[in-house]
XYZ file of C-alpha atoms in Angstrom:
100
model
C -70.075 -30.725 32.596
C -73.436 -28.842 32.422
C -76.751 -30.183 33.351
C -77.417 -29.799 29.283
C -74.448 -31.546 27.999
C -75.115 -34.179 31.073
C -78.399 -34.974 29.077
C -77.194 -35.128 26.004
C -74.510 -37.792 27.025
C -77.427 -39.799 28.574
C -79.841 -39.117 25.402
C -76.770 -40.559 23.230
C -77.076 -43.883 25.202
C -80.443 -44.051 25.317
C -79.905 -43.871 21.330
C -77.563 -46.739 21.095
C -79.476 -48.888 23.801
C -82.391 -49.006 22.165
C -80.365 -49.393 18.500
C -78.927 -52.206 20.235
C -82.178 -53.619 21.494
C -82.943 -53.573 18.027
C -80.732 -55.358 16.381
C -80.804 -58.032 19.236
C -84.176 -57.941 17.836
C -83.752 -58.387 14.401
C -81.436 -61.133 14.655
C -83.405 -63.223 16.613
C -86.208 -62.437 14.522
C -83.718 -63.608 11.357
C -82.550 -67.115 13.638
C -86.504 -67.311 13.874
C -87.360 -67.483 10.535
C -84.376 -69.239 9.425
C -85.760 -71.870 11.955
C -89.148 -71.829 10.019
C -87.432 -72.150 6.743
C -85.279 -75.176 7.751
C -88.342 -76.803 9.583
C -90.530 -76.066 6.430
C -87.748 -77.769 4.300
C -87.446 -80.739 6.787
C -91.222 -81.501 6.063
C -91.078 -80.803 2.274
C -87.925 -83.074 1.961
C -89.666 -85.856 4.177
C -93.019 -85.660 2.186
C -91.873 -85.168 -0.754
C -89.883 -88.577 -0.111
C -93.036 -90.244 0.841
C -94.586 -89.581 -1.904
C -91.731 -90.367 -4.312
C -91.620 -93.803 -2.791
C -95.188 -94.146 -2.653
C -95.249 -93.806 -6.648
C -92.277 -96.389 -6.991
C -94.469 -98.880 -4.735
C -96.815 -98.013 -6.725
C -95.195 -99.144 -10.254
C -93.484 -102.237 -8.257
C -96.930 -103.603 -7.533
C -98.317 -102.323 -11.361
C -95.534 -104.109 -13.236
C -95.903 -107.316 -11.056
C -97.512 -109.139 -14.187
C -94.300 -108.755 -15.812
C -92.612 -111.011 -13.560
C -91.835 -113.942 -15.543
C -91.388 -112.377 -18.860
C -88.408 -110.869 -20.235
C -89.547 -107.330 -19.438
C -88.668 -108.497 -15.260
C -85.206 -107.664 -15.194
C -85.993 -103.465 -16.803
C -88.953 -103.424 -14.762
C -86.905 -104.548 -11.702
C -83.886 -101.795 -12.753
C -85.943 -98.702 -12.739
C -87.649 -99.750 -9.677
C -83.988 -100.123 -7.984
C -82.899 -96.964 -9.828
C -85.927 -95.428 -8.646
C -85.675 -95.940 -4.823
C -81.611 -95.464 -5.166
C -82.687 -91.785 -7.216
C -85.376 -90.913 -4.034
C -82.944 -91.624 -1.473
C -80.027 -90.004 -2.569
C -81.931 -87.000 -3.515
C -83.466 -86.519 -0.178
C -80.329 -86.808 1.810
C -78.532 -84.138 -0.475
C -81.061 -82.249 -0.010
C -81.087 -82.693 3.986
C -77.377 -82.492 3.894
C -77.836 -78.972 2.101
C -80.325 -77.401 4.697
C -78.342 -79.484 7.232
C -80.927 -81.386 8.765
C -80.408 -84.494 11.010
C-alpha cells in the first residue's frame, strides 16, 4: 500500500467518523426536543385542566341559587358531566403523549 492510498484509507474514516458523530448528534438533538415537546404538553395538559375545572367550580358556585328549585338536578348533571368530560379528556390526552 502506498503512502497515498494509506491516506486516503485514513481520510475515508475520518469521513465516516465524523458522519457518525453527526448523526449521534442529530439524534440526541431529536430525543432533546422530543423531550421539550412532551414536557411542553405535560404543562399544557395540566393547565389546561386547571383551568377547565376552575370554570366548572366556577358554574357550581354560580348556579348555587338553584338549589332547591327544579332546575338542581340539570344544574347538578352538567356540573358532573363537566368534571367527568375534564378528566377523561386530560388523561387521553396524557395517555397519548404518554405521560405519567
Amino acid at each position: 500500500m502506498s503512502e497515498h492510498d494509506h491516506k486516503e484509507a485514513h481520510s475515508g474514516h475520518k469521513h465516516n467518523d465524523s458522519g457518525v458523530l453527526e448523526s449521534i448528534k442529530e439524534l440526541r438533538s431529536n430525543l432533546l426536543s422530543v423531550k421539550g415537546a412532551k414536557k411542553f404538553a405535560a404543562w399544557y395538559i395540566d393547565t389546561s385542566e386547571k383551568v377547565a375545572n376552575q370554570a366548572i367550580e366556577f358554574q357550581e358556585s354560580a348556579t348555587k341559587w338553584a338549589k332547591e328549585t327544579p332546575l338542581a338536578p340539570i344544574f347538578d348533571a352538567q356540573i358532573e358531566y363537566g368534571k367527568k368530560f375534564v378528566e377523561r379528556s386530560a388523561n387521553a390526552a396524557r395517555s397519548l403523549w404518554r405521560i405519567e
